[in-house]
XYZ file of C-alpha atoms in Angstrom:
580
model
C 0.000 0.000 0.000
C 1.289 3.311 -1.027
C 2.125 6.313 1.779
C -0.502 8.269 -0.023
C -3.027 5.914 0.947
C -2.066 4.788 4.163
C -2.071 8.261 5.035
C -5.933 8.263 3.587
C -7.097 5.028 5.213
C -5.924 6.650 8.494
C -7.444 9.728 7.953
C -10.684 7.947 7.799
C -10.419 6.305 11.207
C -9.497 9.216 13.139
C -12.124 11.050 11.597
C -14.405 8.149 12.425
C -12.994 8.239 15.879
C -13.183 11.906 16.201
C -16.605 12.358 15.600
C -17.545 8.814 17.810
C -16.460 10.440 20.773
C -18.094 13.703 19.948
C -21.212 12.141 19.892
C -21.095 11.538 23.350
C -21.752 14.547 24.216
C -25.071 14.666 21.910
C -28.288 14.344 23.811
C -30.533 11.700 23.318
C -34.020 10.551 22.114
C -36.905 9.661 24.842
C -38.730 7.586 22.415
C -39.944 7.357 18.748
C -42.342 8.993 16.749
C -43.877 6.018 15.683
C -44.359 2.767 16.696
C -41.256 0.867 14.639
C -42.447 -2.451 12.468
C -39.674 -4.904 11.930
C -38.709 -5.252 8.021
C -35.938 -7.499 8.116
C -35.887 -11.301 7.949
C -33.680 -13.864 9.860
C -32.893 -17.093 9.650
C -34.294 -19.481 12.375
C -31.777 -22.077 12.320
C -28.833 -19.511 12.430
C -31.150 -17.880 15.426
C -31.397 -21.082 16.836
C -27.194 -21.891 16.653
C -26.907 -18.130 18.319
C -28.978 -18.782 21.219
C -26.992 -22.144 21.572
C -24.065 -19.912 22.094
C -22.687 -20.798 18.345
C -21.392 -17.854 16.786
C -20.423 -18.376 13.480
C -19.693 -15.191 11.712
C -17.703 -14.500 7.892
C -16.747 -18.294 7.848
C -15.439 -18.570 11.575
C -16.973 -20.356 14.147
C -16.493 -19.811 18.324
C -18.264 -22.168 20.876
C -19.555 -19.705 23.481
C -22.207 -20.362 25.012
C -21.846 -18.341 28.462
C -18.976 -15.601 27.416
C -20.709 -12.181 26.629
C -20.109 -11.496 22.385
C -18.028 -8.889 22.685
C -15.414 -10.707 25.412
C -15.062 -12.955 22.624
C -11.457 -12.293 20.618
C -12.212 -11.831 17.150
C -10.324 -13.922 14.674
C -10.740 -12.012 11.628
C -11.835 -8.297 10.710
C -14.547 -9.843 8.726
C -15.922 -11.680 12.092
C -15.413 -7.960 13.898
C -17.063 -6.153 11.092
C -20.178 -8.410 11.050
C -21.174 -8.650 14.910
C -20.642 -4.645 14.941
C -23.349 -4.930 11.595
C -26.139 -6.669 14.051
C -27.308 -8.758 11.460
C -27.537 -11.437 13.574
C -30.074 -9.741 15.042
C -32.390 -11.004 12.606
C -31.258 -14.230 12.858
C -32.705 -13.831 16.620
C -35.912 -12.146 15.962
C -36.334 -14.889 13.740
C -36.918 -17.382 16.358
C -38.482 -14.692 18.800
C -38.899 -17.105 22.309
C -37.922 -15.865 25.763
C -34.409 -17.482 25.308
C -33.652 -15.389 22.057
C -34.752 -12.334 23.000
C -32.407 -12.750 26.329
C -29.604 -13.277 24.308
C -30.525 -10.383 22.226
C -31.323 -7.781 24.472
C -27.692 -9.178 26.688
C -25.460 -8.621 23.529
C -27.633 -5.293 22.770
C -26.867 -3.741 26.386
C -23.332 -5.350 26.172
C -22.437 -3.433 23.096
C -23.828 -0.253 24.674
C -21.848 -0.260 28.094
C -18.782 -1.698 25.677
C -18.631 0.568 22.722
C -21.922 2.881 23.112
C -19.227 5.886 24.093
C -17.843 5.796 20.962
C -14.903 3.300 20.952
C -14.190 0.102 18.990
C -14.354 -0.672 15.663
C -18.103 -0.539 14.940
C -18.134 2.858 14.439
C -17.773 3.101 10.523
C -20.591 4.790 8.664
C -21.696 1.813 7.135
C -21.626 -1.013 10.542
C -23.653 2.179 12.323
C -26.128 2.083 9.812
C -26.635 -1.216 9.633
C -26.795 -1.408 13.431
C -28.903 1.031 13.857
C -31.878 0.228 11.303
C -31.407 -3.540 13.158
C -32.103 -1.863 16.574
C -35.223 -0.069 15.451
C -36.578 -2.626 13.285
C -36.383 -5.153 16.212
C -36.882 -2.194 18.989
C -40.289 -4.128 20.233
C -38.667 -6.956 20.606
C -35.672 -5.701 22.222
C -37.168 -3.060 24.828
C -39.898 -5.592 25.846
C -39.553 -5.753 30.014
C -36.597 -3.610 29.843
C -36.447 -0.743 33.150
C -36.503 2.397 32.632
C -33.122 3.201 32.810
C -31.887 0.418 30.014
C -34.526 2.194 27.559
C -32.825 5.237 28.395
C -29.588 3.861 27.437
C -31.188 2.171 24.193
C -32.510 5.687 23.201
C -29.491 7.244 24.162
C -27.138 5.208 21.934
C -29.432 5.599 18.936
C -28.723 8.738 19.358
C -25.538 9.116 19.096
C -25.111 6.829 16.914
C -28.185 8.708 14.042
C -25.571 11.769 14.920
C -22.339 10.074 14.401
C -24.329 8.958 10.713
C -24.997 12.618 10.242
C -21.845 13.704 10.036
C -19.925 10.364 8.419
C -21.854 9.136 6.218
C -19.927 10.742 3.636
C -16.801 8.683 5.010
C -18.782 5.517 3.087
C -17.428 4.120 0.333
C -19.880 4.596 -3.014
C -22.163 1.505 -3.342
C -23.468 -0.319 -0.479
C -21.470 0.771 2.288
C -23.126 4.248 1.553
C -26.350 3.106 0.949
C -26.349 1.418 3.993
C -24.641 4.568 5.814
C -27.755 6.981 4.709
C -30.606 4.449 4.648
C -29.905 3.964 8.826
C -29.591 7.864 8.756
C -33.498 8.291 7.303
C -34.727 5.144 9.068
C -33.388 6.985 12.682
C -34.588 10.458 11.442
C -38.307 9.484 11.424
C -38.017 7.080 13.791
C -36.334 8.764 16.807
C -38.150 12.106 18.198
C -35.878 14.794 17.798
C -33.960 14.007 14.815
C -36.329 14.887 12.137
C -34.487 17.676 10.354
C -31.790 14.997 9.647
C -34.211 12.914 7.017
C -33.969 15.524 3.927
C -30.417 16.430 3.760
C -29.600 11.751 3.704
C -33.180 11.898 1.523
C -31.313 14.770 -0.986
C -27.910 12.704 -0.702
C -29.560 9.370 -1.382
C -31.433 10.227 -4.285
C -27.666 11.750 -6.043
C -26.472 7.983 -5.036
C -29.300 6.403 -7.127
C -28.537 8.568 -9.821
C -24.578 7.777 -9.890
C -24.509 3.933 -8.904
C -27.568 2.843 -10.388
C -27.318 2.116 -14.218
C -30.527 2.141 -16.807
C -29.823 -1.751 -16.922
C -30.609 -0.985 -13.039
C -27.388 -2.509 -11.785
C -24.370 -1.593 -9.904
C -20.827 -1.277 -11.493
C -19.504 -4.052 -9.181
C -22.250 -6.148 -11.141
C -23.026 -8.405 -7.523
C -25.959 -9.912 -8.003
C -26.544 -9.813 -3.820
C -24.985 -6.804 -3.570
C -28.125 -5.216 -5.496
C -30.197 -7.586 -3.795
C -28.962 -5.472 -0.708
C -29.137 -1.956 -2.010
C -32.331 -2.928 -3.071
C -33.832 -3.810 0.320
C -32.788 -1.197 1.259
C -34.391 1.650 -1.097
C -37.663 -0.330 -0.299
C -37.043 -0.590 3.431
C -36.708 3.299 3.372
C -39.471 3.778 0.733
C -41.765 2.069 3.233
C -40.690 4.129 5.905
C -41.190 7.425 4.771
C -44.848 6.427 3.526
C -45.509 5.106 7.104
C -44.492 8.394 8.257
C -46.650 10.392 5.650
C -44.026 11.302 3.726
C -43.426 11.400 -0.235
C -40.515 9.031 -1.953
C -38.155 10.969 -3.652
C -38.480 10.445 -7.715
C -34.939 9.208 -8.147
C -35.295 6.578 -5.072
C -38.665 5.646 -7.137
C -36.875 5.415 -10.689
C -34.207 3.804 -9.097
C -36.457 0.906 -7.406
C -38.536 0.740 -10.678
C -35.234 0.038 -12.923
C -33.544 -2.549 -9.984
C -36.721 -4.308 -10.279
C -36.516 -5.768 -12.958
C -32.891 -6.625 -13.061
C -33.700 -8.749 -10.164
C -36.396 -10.635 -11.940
C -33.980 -11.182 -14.938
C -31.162 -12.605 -11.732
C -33.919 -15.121 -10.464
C -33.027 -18.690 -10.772
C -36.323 -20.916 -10.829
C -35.521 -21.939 -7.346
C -35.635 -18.449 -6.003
C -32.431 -18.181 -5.255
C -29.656 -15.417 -7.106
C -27.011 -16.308 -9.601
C -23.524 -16.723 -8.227
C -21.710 -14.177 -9.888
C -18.797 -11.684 -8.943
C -18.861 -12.628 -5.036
C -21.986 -12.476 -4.789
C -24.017 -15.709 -2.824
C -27.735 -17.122 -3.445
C -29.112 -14.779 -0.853
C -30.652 -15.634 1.765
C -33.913 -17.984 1.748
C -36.957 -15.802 0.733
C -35.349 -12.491 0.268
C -35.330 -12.088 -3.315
C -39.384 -12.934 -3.710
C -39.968 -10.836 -0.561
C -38.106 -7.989 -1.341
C -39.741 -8.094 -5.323
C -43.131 -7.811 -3.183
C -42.428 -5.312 -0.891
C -41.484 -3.133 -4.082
C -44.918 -3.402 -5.688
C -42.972 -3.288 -9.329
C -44.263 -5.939 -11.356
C -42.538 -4.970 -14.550
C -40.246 -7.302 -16.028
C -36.715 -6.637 -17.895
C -36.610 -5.821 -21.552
C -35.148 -8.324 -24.030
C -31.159 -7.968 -23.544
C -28.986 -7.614 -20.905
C -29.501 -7.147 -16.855
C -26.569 -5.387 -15.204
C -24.529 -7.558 -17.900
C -26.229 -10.792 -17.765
C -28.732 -12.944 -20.057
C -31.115 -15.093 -19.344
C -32.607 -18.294 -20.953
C -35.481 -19.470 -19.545
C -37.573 -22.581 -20.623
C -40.603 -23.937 -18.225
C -38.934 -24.532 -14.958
C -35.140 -24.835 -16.366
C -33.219 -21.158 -15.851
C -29.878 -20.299 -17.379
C -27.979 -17.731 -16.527
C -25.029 -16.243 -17.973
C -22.184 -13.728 -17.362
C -22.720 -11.927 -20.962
C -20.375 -8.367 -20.208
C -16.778 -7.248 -19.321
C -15.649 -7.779 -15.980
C -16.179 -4.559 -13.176
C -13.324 -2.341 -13.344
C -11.066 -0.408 -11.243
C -12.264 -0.095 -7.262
C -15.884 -2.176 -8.317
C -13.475 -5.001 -9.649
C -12.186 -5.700 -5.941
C -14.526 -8.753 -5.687
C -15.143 -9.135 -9.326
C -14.056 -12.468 -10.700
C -13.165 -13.569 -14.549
C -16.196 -15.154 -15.281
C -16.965 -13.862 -18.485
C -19.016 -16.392 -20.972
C -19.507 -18.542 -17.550
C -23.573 -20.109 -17.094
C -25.743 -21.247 -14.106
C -28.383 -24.005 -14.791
C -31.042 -24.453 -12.426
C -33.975 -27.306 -12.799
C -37.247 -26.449 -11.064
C -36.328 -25.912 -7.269
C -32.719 -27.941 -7.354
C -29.142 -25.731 -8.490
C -27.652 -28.420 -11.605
C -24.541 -25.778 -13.096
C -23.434 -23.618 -10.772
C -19.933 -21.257 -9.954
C -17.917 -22.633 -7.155
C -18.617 -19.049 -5.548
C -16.840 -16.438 -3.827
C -14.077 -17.779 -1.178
C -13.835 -14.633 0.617
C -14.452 -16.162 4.178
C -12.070 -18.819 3.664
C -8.965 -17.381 3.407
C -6.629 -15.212 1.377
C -6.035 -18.409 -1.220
C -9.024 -19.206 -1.629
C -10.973 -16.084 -2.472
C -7.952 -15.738 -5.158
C -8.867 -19.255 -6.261
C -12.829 -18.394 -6.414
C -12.184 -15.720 -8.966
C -10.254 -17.533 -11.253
C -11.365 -18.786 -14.592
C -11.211 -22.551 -13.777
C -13.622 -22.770 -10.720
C -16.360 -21.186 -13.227
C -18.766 -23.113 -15.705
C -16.572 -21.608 -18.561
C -13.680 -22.593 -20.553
C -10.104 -21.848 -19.659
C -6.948 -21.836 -21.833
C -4.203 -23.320 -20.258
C -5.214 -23.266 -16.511
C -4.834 -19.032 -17.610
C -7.393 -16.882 -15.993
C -9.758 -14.805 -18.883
C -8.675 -11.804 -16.427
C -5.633 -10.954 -14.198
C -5.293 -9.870 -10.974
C -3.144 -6.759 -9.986
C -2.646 -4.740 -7.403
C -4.766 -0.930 -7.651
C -2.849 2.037 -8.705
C -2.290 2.987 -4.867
C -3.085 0.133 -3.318
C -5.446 -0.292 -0.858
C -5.434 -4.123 0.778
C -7.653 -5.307 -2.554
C -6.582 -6.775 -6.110
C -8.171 -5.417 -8.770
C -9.204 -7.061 -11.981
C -7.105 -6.668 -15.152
C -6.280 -7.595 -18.490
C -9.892 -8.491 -18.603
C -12.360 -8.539 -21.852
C -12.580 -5.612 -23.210
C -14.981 -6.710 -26.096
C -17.923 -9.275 -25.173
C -19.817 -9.323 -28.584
C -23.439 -11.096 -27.807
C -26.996 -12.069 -29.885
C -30.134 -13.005 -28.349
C -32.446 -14.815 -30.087
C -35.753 -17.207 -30.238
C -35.825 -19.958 -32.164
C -38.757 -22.115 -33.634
C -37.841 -24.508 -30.490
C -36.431 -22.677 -28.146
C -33.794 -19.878 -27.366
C -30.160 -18.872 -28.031
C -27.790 -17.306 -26.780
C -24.238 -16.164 -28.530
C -21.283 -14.450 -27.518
C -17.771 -14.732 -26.899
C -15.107 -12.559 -25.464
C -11.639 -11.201 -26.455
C -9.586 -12.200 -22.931
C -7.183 -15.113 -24.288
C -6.088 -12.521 -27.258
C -2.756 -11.401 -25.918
C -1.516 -14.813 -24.845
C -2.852 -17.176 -27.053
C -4.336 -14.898 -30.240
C -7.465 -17.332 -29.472
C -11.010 -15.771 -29.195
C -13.567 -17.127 -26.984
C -16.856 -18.013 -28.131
C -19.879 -19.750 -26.526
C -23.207 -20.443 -28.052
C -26.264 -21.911 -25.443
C -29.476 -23.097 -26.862
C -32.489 -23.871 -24.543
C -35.454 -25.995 -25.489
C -38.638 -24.288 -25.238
C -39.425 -26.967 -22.842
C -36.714 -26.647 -20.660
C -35.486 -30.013 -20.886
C -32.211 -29.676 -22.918
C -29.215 -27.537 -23.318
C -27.371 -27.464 -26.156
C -23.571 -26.090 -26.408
C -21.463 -25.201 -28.915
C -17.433 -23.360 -27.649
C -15.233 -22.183 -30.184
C -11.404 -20.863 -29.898
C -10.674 -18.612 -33.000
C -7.658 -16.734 -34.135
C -9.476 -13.955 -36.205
C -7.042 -11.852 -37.675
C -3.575 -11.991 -39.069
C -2.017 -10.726 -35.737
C -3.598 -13.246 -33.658
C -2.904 -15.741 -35.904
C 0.502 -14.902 -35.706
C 0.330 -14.855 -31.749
C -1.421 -18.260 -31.894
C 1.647 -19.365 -34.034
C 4.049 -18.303 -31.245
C 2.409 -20.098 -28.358
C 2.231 -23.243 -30.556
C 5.862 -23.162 -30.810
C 6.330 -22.140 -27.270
C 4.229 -26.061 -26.704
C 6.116 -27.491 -29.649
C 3.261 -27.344 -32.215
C 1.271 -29.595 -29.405
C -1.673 -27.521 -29.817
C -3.077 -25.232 -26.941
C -4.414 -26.820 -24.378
C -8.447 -26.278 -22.772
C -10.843 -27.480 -20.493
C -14.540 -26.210 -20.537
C -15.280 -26.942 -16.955
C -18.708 -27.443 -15.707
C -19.504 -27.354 -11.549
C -22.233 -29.300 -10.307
C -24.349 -28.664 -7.169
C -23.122 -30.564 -4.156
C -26.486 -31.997 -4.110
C -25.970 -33.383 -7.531
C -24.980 -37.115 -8.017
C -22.814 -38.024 -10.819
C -21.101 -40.707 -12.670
C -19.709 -41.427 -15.817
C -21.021 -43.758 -17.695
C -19.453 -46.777 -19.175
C -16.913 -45.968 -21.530
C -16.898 -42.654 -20.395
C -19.041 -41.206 -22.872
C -21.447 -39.163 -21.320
C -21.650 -38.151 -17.462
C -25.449 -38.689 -15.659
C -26.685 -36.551 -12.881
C -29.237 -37.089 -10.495
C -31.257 -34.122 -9.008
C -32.756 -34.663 -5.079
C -36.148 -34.052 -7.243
C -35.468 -37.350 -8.720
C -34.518 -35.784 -12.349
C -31.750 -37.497 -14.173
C -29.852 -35.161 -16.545
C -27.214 -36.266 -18.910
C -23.899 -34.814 -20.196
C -22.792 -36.150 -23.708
C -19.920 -34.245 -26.263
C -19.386 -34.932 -29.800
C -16.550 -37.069 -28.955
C -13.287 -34.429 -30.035
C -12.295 -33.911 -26.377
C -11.671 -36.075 -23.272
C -14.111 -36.303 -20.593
C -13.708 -36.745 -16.867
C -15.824 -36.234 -13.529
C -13.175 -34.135 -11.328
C -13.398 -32.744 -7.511
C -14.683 -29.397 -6.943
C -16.019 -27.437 -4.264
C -19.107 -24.889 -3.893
C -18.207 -22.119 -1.428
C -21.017 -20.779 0.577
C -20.514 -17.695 2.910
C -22.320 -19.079 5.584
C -20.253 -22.902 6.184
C -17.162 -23.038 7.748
C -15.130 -24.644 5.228
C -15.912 -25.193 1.352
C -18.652 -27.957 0.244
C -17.257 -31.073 -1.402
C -18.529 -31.069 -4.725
C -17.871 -32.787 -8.491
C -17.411 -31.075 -12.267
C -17.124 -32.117 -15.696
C -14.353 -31.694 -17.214
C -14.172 -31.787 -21.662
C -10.410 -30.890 -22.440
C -8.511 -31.233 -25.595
C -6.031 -29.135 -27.706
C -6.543 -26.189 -29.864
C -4.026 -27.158 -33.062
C -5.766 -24.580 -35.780
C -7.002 -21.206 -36.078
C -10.650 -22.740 -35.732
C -11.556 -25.176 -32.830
C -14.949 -26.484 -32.317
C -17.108 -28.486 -29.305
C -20.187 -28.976 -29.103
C -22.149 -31.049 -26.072
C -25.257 -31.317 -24.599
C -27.139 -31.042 -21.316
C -30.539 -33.101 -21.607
C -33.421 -34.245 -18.950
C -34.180 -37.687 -19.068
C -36.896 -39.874 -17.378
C -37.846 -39.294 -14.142
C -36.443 -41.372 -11.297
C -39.666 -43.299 -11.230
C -40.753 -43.810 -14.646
C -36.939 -45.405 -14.806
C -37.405 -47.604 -12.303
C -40.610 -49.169 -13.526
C -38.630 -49.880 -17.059
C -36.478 -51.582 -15.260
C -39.038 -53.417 -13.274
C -40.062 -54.583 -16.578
C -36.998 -56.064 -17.807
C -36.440 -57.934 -14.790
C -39.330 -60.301 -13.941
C -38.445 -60.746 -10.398
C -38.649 -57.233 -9.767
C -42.562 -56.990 -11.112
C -45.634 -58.377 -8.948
């Protein structure tokens, strides 16, 4: 990290410390306006682990089930960062018995006599505003048989902490961290009696944030799939607050809302669940479909593109596919080189999937979770489509580089179904070999064909596809087009090894054949979840071969057969003994 921004970074924290301890001497609320309504959902079985003293926070987990949370020695920043955001809190309300709420209201009143003067790391624009909506969503259940003198201390540290946002929340970065920063700032403002001339200057600012980080595809230019999820909730969650109050939405929150919408819709698997794209996760259970309904926008995307993806969608089969150039510069810091990469879900059960984002897990593998080879895409030599480098200044992250710059793409319906094309430009200065992927859905949803080609399209990358076949002694190029399976999936090769079958938990059997040019194996992989404490044992196909001309083609095929019971009765048949 350069001096520059080491000097920056601590700017920030005294400036974050500074006005922490000034807010001390800020008076505080009595009570609020209005009688708060919880928006936010939990988990029950996380709620449940919590109350059993199991804290398992960004991938680590500590066994206490007497020590107070914040005696507890953090392992990890991440762990710090997301017990100072309260959304466990949810996780809590969630399960809402006498046991739950004790635990809550203990780790509540801990973090008040522990950091409610304005000390420890919590007190970053974006944990405070998280934190705070969390306290006044869940402010019922919280202040229920609570003395006088603890509500005065609950009020007291909302407070502070709706003036700390005040005067921070420009300290946020752009994006979520922000959004979060300002939509705490409005959710305190009407809440909390007293701080009502705080609402239209964090109204004013949030409206110029949906108007700078919110594209007309109605994405964000980190292109996280949960990430808008999350900034989404959020515009709603304050939408809904101001018209409880009586108040008007700002247009640009409105617009903004109306264009995520959609976007959403397009990111949808048919399970409900989010494509796994650019660090982003599933999201948790129900959010998507509740947040969609909270929003009252019914409107679906336009033909093309959401926030850089496309969508194939056949009765209850989903694709997905990462159709654009990678995020750039600061919004590339969890982006990954997915580019061309697909998710295939079937009815309610994940089949194709990205092994995810290994942020939790370590330093390795979060580096190994954006590479090109632990997405459903093909990779060139074990080479990444994009690089990783460090950012101009550095600042702790890598950023993405040498990524596509061109990602060329048609849409189209067919008689029978839909297609997609594209291909990308990222192998060009290695390898002179262009990428490109064409995905055709039945209308039926029950097959997927694919067709990937490597092309050297131009005399200079021919002649760069001449030097790296000399640099492998005119072996050809070597590449894998890698496709990860669900954990839940079961999979085999058949005999000879022609053609890999997959059984769904729904009792679907899908089947993998190729037109025989390449090699085909069943390999280890994992599917990282933020949520586990270590990375899910998983399996992928794997079709590699070499690339010995300016034109390589492979095509394969994803297909449903039979159901598990309509097998089982042929087979009955076959074999007498088996039949009544």
């Amino acid at each position: 990290m350069s001096r520059y921004d080491r000097m920056a970074r601590r700017g920030t924290r005294l400036l974050n410390r500074y006005y922490a301890r000034r807010s001390r001497r800020q008076p505080g609320a009595t009570a609020f306006v209005s009688q708060p309504e919880p928006r936010t959902i939990g988990s029950f079985a996380r709620g449940r682990q919590l109350v059993a003293g199991n804290l398992l926070f960004a991938g680590y987990l500590v066994e206490s089930p007497t020590t107070a949370l914040w005696d507890v020695v953090a392992p990890d920043l991440a762990f710090d960062a997301e017990r100072h955001g309260f959304a466990w809190l949810d996780d809590l309300a969630a399960v809402g018995d006498f046991r739950a709420r004790e635990k809550a209201q203990l780790w509540v009143w801990g973090w008040i006599d522990t950091h409610g003067n304005g000390s420890g790391p919590g007190w970053s624009p974006d944990l405070t505003g998280r934190r705070v909506i969390r306290w006044i969503n869940h402010a019922l259940f919280l202040l229920a048989a609570r003395t006088a003198d603890q509500s005065e201390a609950f009020f007291g540290a909302l407070s502070r902490q709706t003036w700390f946002l005040s005067r921070r929340w420009q300290g946020a970065s752009p994006g979520l961290p922000r959004f979060e920063a300002l939509t705490g700032l409005i959710y305190a403002g009407l809440a909390l009696k007293g701080h009502e001339d705080q609402v239209d200057p964090a109204l004013k600012a949030l409206a110029e944030e949906c108007a700078s980080q919110i594209d007309e595809q109605g994405g964000l230019p980190t292109r996280n799939p949960e990430e808008l999820l999350e900034v989404f909730t959020l515009l709603t969650w304050a939408a809904a607050a101001l018209q409880d109050a009586g108040r008007g939405v700002p247009p640009a929150q409105l617009a903004a809302i109306e264009r995520i919408a959609p976007t959403l819709r397009t990111l949808r698997h048919a399970d409900g669940g989010l494509a796994r794209f650019h660090g982003g996760g599933r999201g948790l259970e129900g959010r998507l479909d509740h947040a969609l309904a909270a929003s009252h926008v019914t409107t679906r995307h336009a033909d093309g593109l959401a926030m850089g993806y496309a969508r194939l969608s056949g009765r209850r089969t989903s694709v997905i596919i990462d159709a654009s150039v990678p995020p750039k510069g600061r919004a590339s810091w969890n982006g990954h080189a997915s580019t061309l990469a697909f998710e295939l879900t079937s009815g309610r059960r994940p089949l194709i999937v990205n092994c995810g984002s290994g942020e939790t897990f370590g330093v390795e593998w979060r580096r190994a979770g954006r590479a090109t080879p632990s997405h459903s895409t093909l990779c060139i030599e074990g080479h990444s489509s994009a690089r990783l480098a460090p950012p101009e200044r550095g600042s702790g992250h890598e950023i993405m580089t040498e990524a596509p710059d061109n990602v060329p793409l048609d849409l189209s319906d067919l008689e029978d179904g839909y297609r997609f094309q594209g291909g990308h430009n990222g192998y060009e200065n290695h390898f002179g070999l262009t990428h490109a992927r064409t995905l055709e859905l039945a209308v039926d949803g029950r097959g997927l064909a694919g067709e990937d080609m490597l092309l050297a399209l131009d005399t200079r990358n021919k002649r760069r596809f001449d030097k790296a076949m000399d640099a492998h002694s005119l072996g050809g190029i070597g590449f894998e087009i890698r496709l990860h399976l669900h954990p839940d999936v079961d999979a085999a090769l058949d005999l000879g090894g022609a053609a890999v079958s997959m059984a769904l938990k729904s009792g679907e059997i899908w089947v993998f054949r190729h037109d025989g040019t390449c090699e085909l194996k069943l390999e280890p992989s994992v599917y990282l979840e933020k949520t586990r404490l270590k990375p899910r044992a998983a399996k992928q196909i794997v079709l590699s071969g070499r690339a010995m001309n300016y034109a390589t083609r492979i095509r394969w095929t994803l297909s449903k057969a039979q159901e598990t019971a309509v097998a089982v009765r042929d087979l009955n048949r076959d074999d007498p003994a088996l039949t009544d």
